[in-house]
Short mmCIF file of C-alpha atoms and ligand atoms in Angstrom, two decimals:
data_model
loop_
_atom_site.label_atom_id
_atom_site.label_comp_id
_atom_site.label_asym_id
_atom_site.label_seq_id
_atom_site.Cartn_x
_atom_site.Cartn_y
_atom_site.Cartn_z
CA UNK A 255 120.21 30.87 247.74
CA UNK A 256 119.70 31.63 244.28
CA UNK A 257 117.12 33.97 242.74
CA UNK A 258 115.95 34.78 239.50
CA UNK A 259 115.15 38.51 239.17
CA UNK A 260 112.74 39.92 236.38
CA UNK A 261 112.44 43.76 235.67
CA UNK A 262 109.99 45.16 232.88
CA UNK A 263 108.85 48.30 234.55
CA UNK A 264 109.71 50.80 231.67
CA UNK A 265 111.41 49.92 228.50
CA UNK A 266 113.81 47.47 229.65
CA UNK A 267 113.42 43.69 229.67
CA UNK A 268 115.83 42.45 232.05
CA UNK A 269 116.44 38.91 233.61
CA UNK A 270 119.18 38.05 236.14
CA UNK A 271 120.24 35.26 238.39
CA UNK A 272 122.18 36.01 241.51
CA UNK A 273 123.50 33.88 244.47
CA UNK A 274 123.78 34.74 248.23
CA UNK A 275 126.21 32.49 250.16
CA UNK A 276 125.18 31.77 253.65
CA UNK A 277 127.07 34.55 256.17
CA UNK A 278 127.86 37.04 253.33
CA UNK A 279 126.24 40.46 253.10
CA UNK A 280 126.54 40.77 249.92
CA UNK A 281 125.21 39.04 246.70
CA UNK A 282 126.79 37.99 243.37
CA UNK A 283 125.38 38.07 239.51
CA UNK A 284 125.54 34.60 237.98
CA UNK A 285 123.80 35.85 234.83
CA UNK A 286 122.49 39.63 233.85
CA UNK A 287 120.64 40.01 230.72
CA UNK A 288 118.99 43.39 229.56
CA UNK A 289 117.36 43.72 226.39
CA UNK A 290 116.41 47.27 226.02
CA UNK A 291 113.90 48.91 223.39
CA UNK A 292 115.74 52.68 223.89
CA UNK A 293 116.96 52.76 220.14
CA UNK A 294 113.47 52.29 219.16
CA UNK A 295 112.08 54.79 221.62
CA UNK A 296 115.10 57.33 220.60
CA UNK A 297 113.25 57.75 217.38
CA UNK A 298 110.17 59.18 219.43
CA UNK A 299 112.12 61.35 221.62
CA UNK A 300 110.89 59.18 224.64
CA UNK A 301 109.13 55.95 225.66
CA UNK A 302 105.65 55.20 223.81
CA UNK A 303 104.39 52.73 226.51
CA UNK A 304 102.52 50.29 223.95
CA UNK A 305 105.93 49.87 221.84
CA UNK A 306 107.77 49.16 225.16
CA UNK A 307 105.41 46.51 226.26
CA UNK A 308 104.93 44.91 222.54
CA UNK A 309 109.11 44.76 222.89
CA UNK A 310 108.97 43.23 225.97
CA UNK A 311 106.29 40.52 225.26
CA UNK A 312 108.60 39.42 222.13
CA UNK A 313 111.76 39.52 224.41
CA UNK A 314 110.92 38.21 227.73
CA UNK A 315 111.25 34.38 227.10
CA UNK A 316 114.37 34.88 225.15
CA UNK A 317 115.82 36.77 227.70
CA UNK A 318 115.00 34.48 230.36
CA UNK A 319 116.32 31.28 228.26
CA UNK A 320 119.65 33.37 228.00
CA UNK A 321 120.13 33.97 231.61
CA UNK A 322 119.54 30.65 232.67
CA UNK A 323 122.22 29.66 229.92
CA UNK A 324 124.44 32.25 230.70
CA UNK A 325 124.19 31.13 234.69
CA UNK A 326 125.06 27.28 233.94
CA UNK A 327 122.38 26.57 236.33
CA UNK A 328 119.13 23.97 235.67
CA UNK A 329 115.85 25.56 236.83
CA UNK A 330 115.75 23.20 239.66
CA UNK A 331 118.71 24.52 241.15
CA UNK A 332 116.68 28.35 241.38
CA UNK A 333 115.21 28.68 244.69
CA UNK A 334 112.99 31.85 243.88
CA UNK A 335 111.35 34.42 241.52
CA UNK A 336 111.86 37.93 242.13
CA UNK A 337 109.78 40.39 240.26
CA UNK A 338 109.15 44.10 240.04
CA UNK A 339 105.50 44.81 240.37
CA UNK A 340 105.38 48.53 240.47
CA UNK A 341 105.95 51.47 240.15
CA UNK A 342 106.27 51.68 236.21
CA UNK A 343 104.15 51.60 232.88
CA UNK A 344 100.89 48.94 233.51
CA UNK A 345 101.68 47.24 229.93
CA UNK A 346 105.18 46.64 230.62
CA UNK A 347 104.76 45.59 234.36
CA UNK A 348 102.14 43.05 233.29
CA UNK A 349 104.67 41.51 231.15
CA UNK A 350 107.31 40.53 234.11
CA UNK A 351 104.39 40.03 236.64
CA UNK A 352 102.24 37.64 234.47
CA UNK A 353 105.11 35.52 233.43
CA UNK A 354 106.69 35.16 236.94
CA UNK A 355 103.36 33.79 238.37
CA UNK A 356 103.10 31.42 235.36
CA UNK A 357 106.87 30.22 236.11
CA UNK A 358 106.43 30.21 239.87
CA UNK A 359 103.09 27.93 239.25
CA UNK A 360 105.04 25.43 236.85
CA UNK A 361 108.38 25.52 238.25
CA UNK A 362 106.89 25.29 242.11
CA UNK A 363 108.94 28.28 243.05
CA UNK A 364 108.27 31.10 245.84
CA UNK A 365 107.31 34.43 244.32
CA UNK A 366 108.79 37.55 245.93
CA UNK A 367 107.54 40.90 244.89
CA UNK A 368 109.78 43.77 244.56
CA UNK A 369 109.21 47.48 244.61
CA UNK A 370 111.11 48.92 241.66
CA UNK A 371 111.92 52.18 243.54
CA UNK A 372 113.15 49.93 246.56
CA UNK A 373 115.21 47.21 244.07
CA UNK A 374 117.32 50.34 242.74
CA UNK A 375 119.16 50.59 246.14
CA UNK A 376 119.81 46.70 246.28
CA UNK A 377 122.41 47.20 243.43
CA UNK A 378 124.60 48.57 246.39
CA UNK A 379 124.62 45.11 247.80
CA UNK A 380 125.92 43.55 244.52
CA UNK A 381 129.61 42.55 244.63
CA UNK A 382 130.86 43.02 241.24
CA UNK A 383 134.58 42.41 241.69
CA UNK A 384 136.75 40.20 243.83
CA UNK A 385 138.00 43.20 245.83
CA UNK A 386 137.05 43.58 249.45
CA UNK A 387 133.51 44.50 249.42
CA UNK A 388 131.42 46.17 251.86
CA UNK A 389 127.30 46.57 252.14
CA UNK A 390 125.78 49.94 253.36
CA UNK A 391 125.59 49.85 257.11
CA UNK A 392 122.07 50.83 258.33
CA UNK A 393 121.11 53.29 259.43
CA UNK A 394 121.60 54.81 256.16
CA UNK A 395 120.49 57.64 253.81
CA UNK A 396 119.18 56.82 250.19
CA UNK A 397 119.19 59.05 247.48
CA UNK A 398 116.84 57.35 244.52
CA UNK A 399 117.71 59.73 241.03
CA UNK A 400 116.00 57.83 238.27
CA UNK A 401 114.16 58.90 235.15
CA UNK A 402 110.97 58.91 237.20
CA UNK A 403 111.97 59.55 240.92
CA UNK A 404 114.05 61.82 243.04
CA UNK A 405 113.71 60.54 246.64
CA UNK A 406 115.38 60.86 249.56
CA UNK A 407 114.80 57.57 252.01
CA UNK A 408 115.77 56.96 255.62
CA UNK A 409 116.63 53.19 255.53
CA UNK A 410 116.81 51.79 259.13
CA UNK A 411 117.09 48.24 258.40
CA UNK A 412 116.04 45.90 255.28
CA UNK A 413 112.13 46.24 254.88
CA UNK A 414 112.23 49.27 257.37
CA UNK A 415 112.56 52.64 255.63
CA UNK A 416 110.69 56.07 255.92
CA UNK A 417 110.46 58.57 252.82
CA UNK A 418 112.02 62.08 253.65
CA UNK A 419 111.37 64.00 250.88
CA UNK A 420 111.04 64.10 247.01
CA UNK A 421 110.46 66.02 243.89
CA UNK A 422 107.56 67.84 243.54
CA UNK A 423 107.31 68.17 239.57
CA UNK A 424 110.09 66.55 237.34
CA UNK A 425 112.63 63.97 238.41
CA UNK A 426 116.41 64.80 238.08
CA UNK A 427 116.45 62.36 235.06
CA UNK A 428 113.64 63.79 233.44
CA UNK A 429 115.06 67.24 233.41
CA UNK A 430 118.17 65.91 231.72
CA UNK A 431 116.40 63.95 229.36
CA UNK A 432 113.92 67.37 228.46
CA UNK A 433 116.51 69.37 228.23
CA UNK A 434 118.59 67.23 225.97
CA UNK A 435 115.17 66.97 224.08
CA UNK A 436 115.42 70.85 223.73
CA UNK A 437 119.02 70.63 222.37
CA UNK A 438 118.01 68.57 219.69
CA UNK A 439 119.69 64.88 221.54
CA UNK A 440 117.98 61.87 221.33
CA UNK A 441 116.40 59.67 224.37
CA UNK A 442 117.71 58.69 226.99
CA UNK A 443 119.22 62.33 227.13
CA UNK A 444 121.11 62.30 230.71
CA UNK A 445 124.21 60.28 229.14
CA UNK A 446 124.52 62.73 226.22
CA UNK A 447 124.35 65.82 228.37
CA UNK A 448 126.74 64.33 230.51
CA UNK A 449 129.17 63.65 227.54
CA UNK A 450 128.64 67.26 226.05
CA UNK A 451 129.18 68.84 229.24
CA UNK A 452 132.99 67.64 229.51
CA UNK A 453 133.65 70.16 226.88
CA UNK A 454 131.62 72.98 228.17
CA UNK A 455 132.14 75.45 230.93
CA UNK A 456 129.71 74.90 233.94
CA UNK A 457 129.55 78.62 235.05
CA UNK A 458 128.90 79.88 231.38
CA UNK A 459 125.16 80.03 232.10
CA UNK A 460 123.72 80.81 235.78
CA UNK A 461 120.90 78.51 235.85
CA UNK A 462 118.74 78.39 238.90
CA UNK A 463 119.20 75.68 241.91
CA UNK A 464 115.64 75.39 242.73
CA UNK A 465 114.52 74.50 246.17
CA UNK A 466 118.31 74.67 247.35
CA UNK A 467 117.90 76.40 250.42
CA UNK A 468 114.18 75.42 251.38
CA UNK A 469 113.84 73.89 254.68
CA UNK A 470 112.31 70.72 253.50
CA UNK A 471 113.87 67.52 251.51
CA UNK A 472 111.72 68.17 248.75
CA UNK A 473 113.27 68.94 244.94
CA UNK A 474 111.85 70.82 241.95
CA UNK A 475 113.50 70.57 238.73
CA UNK A 476 110.53 71.69 236.08
CA UNK A 477 111.69 75.62 236.68
CA UNK A 478 115.12 74.49 235.83
CA UNK A 479 113.94 73.12 232.64
CA UNK A 480 111.87 76.69 231.77
CA UNK A 481 115.29 78.66 232.77
CA UNK A 482 117.18 76.20 230.30
CA UNK A 483 114.64 76.66 227.66
CA UNK A 484 114.84 80.42 227.94
CA UNK A 485 118.82 80.62 228.00
CA UNK A 486 118.74 78.05 224.53
CA UNK A 487 116.71 81.04 223.07
CA UNK A 488 119.87 83.40 223.82
CA UNK A 489 122.83 80.91 223.06
CA UNK A 490 123.11 77.90 220.90
CA UNK A 491 126.71 76.64 222.44
CA UNK A 492 125.48 73.30 223.34
CA UNK A 493 128.41 72.18 225.26
CA UNK A 494 128.32 74.97 227.77
CA UNK A 495 124.55 74.78 227.80
CA UNK A 496 124.75 71.11 228.98
CA UNK A 497 127.33 71.90 231.59
CA UNK A 498 125.75 74.49 233.24
CA UNK A 499 122.21 72.27 233.21
CA UNK A 500 124.34 69.25 234.78
CA UNK A 501 126.27 71.65 237.40
CA UNK A 502 122.82 72.98 238.37
CA UNK A 503 120.96 69.47 238.97
CA UNK A 504 124.24 67.91 240.44
CA UNK A 505 124.66 71.28 242.97
CA UNK A 506 121.01 70.86 244.29
CA UNK A 507 121.16 66.97 244.79
CA UNK A 508 124.51 67.32 246.70
CA UNK A 509 123.17 69.92 248.95
CA UNK A 510 119.96 68.16 249.77
CA UNK A 511 121.71 65.07 250.62
CA UNK A 512 124.22 66.70 253.05
CA UNK A 513 121.16 68.29 254.48
CA UNK A 514 119.10 65.12 255.18
CA UNK A 515 122.39 63.26 256.45
CA UNK A 516 122.73 65.80 258.83
CA UNK A 517 119.42 66.10 259.82
CA UNK A 518 119.14 62.49 260.26
CA UNK A 519 122.46 62.12 261.61
CA UNK A 520 123.57 59.17 259.32
CA UNK A 521 127.18 58.86 258.20
CA UNK A 522 126.26 56.29 255.51
CA UNK A 523 124.95 57.27 252.13
CA UNK A 524 123.77 55.00 249.26
CA UNK A 525 122.64 56.36 245.99
CA UNK A 526 120.91 54.58 243.18
CA UNK A 527 118.83 54.98 239.76
CA UNK A 528 120.13 56.28 236.28
CA UNK A 529 121.26 59.79 237.16
CA UNK A 530 123.88 57.95 239.67
CA UNK A 531 125.49 56.97 236.69
CA UNK A 532 126.54 60.53 235.97
CA UNK A 533 130.22 60.61 236.62
CA UNK A 534 130.37 64.36 237.36
CA UNK A 535 127.94 63.65 240.22
CA UNK A 536 129.59 60.51 241.13
CA UNK A 537 133.03 62.18 241.59
CA UNK A 538 131.99 65.17 243.54
CA UNK A 539 130.10 63.05 245.98
CA UNK A 540 132.96 60.38 246.38
CA UNK A 541 135.40 63.30 247.14
CA UNK A 542 132.87 64.73 249.70
CA UNK A 543 131.75 61.48 251.88
CA UNK A 544 134.80 59.24 250.78
CA UNK A 545 134.04 55.55 251.99
CA UNK A 546 130.82 56.50 253.26
CA UNK A 547 129.30 56.69 250.01
CA UNK A 548 127.78 53.83 247.98
CA UNK A 549 127.20 54.05 244.29
CA UNK A 550 126.65 51.04 242.21
CA UNK A 551 128.74 50.55 238.56
CA UNK A 552 127.02 52.50 235.94
CA UNK A 553 125.40 49.42 234.37
CA UNK A 554 123.68 48.70 237.85
CA UNK A 555 122.43 51.99 238.30
CA UNK A 556 120.08 52.05 234.91
CA UNK A 557 117.10 49.59 235.11
CA UNK A 558 118.44 45.77 235.31
CA UNK A 559 116.91 42.57 237.14
CA UNK A 560 120.08 42.19 238.92
CA UNK A 561 118.96 44.82 241.63
CA UNK A 562 115.49 43.09 241.95
CA UNK A 563 116.99 39.89 242.29
CA UNK A 564 119.36 41.16 245.09
CA UNK A 565 116.35 42.89 246.71
CA UNK A 566 114.78 39.72 246.55
CA UNK A 567 117.22 38.00 249.03
CA UNK A 568 115.64 40.26 251.74
CA UNK A 569 112.14 40.41 251.14
CA UNK A 570 109.55 37.49 252.33
CA UNK A 571 107.75 35.53 249.14
CA UNK A 572 104.27 35.85 248.90
CA UNK A 573 101.89 33.06 250.40
CA UNK A 574 99.85 32.94 247.09
CA UNK A 575 101.87 34.19 244.08
CA UNK A 576 98.66 34.05 241.79
CA UNK A 577 97.38 37.02 243.84
CA UNK A 578 100.05 39.60 242.90
CA UNK A 579 99.06 42.45 240.93
CA UNK A 580 100.94 44.88 238.99
CA UNK A 581 100.64 48.17 240.30
CA UNK A 582 101.80 50.97 238.19
CA UNK A 583 101.35 53.75 240.91
CA UNK A 584 103.29 52.06 243.90
CA UNK A 585 105.10 54.25 246.05
CA UNK A 586 107.28 54.32 249.06
CA UNK A 587 104.46 52.79 251.62
O1 KG4 B 761 116.63 54.22 236.65
P1 KG4 B 761 116.73 54.48 235.35
O2 KG4 B 761 117.47 53.62 234.14
O3 KG4 B 761 115.30 54.38 234.72
C1 KG4 B 761 114.05 54.70 235.64
O4 KG4 B 761 113.60 53.80 236.69
O5 KG4 B 761 113.43 55.85 235.82
O6 KG4 B 761 117.21 55.94 235.02
C2 KG4 B 761 116.84 56.52 233.67
C3 KG4 B 761 117.14 57.90 233.69
C4 KG4 B 761 117.23 58.75 232.39
O7 KG4 B 761 116.24 59.95 232.88
C5 KG4 B 761 118.28 59.44 231.97
O8 KG4 B 761 118.50 59.91 231.20
C6 KG4 B 761 119.25 59.14 233.19
O9 KG4 B 761 118.85 58.11 233.93
N1 KG4 B 761 120.67 58.90 233.00
C7 KG4 B 761 121.82 59.68 233.54
C8 KG4 B 761 123.05 59.10 233.09
N2 KG4 B 761 122.64 58.18 232.73
C9 KG4 B 761 121.35 57.80 232.71
N3 KG4 B 761 121.44 60.94 233.60
C10 KG4 B 761 122.67 62.13 233.74
N4 KG4 B 761 123.97 61.57 233.72
C11 KG4 B 761 123.85 60.02 233.28
N5 KG4 B 761 125.18 59.89 232.77
ZN1 ZN B 762 114.25 52.35 237.41
#
């Protein structure tokens, strides 16, 4: 089966074509194109929704054409279209949802609606190298760490999951981005903080680890941002500030993941979202969980359409594609 995926929930315009062979658990990428307006957004220190949507409107058709060309397939060989319908920015979501409805009608292909949050986890089902490949086994714990979400989810099977906890205010990626901005770094700040942190001392500043010992599986990062801002008033050694911030965020993420895994008696853990591309985080959890932890390669951690197409293999198509509506506040239920 071959699925074309479309992702336009934030500032990326992604189109990918993936294939799943009969009897295989994993899926493979035939093409994966991402056009980002991040460099435009960087000028403003964050994503301006109208600019993002306008750029997506310009690039969606060329990106679809490029993905089809790269795959070497004809439209006839594509079996279905999968699209992100939420959560995200309404203007951006509409670009992907409306074009996918049109394509579904004119190409006569089934349309599969994908929740962006769920889609992130399916990056773990994509086989990227020819070496031995395993997909996560259910039940497994999911940790989504992106710019908008920090969620712990228990996966019982495809389509059967339970939200366990999440952030009460800022997401982990948001905390990276906001603190980066305080340091004068451009958007997105996570990768830049992470780069600076390699030259810094994570113990130089004793930043708080919010809710690390709380009984629940929730998170909170807005207080950490305030503490960071206060420390910034006393010192300007950016690399130590970056390293101390990264250590605080990573400590909380790891502690809550261990707690959730123990509480729900799961052995396998899959991580997803842009912050999973953080190398300090990934090396720490790989050391802790060895071959029981699944983390996508960095380019599949951040927003892309390959993960949306991958999810599409495990979700039922809509009976009436034209009924699909973008849902900016879609959640886990
Ligand atoms: O998943 P994603 O691409 O978009 C959302 O759905 O939100 O995640 C973007 C987030 C941004 O906050 C960005 O700063 C963060 O992921 N990020 C990182 C790294 N790479 C991306 N955070 C820390 N370290 C990184 N290496
Ligand atoms: Zn995302």
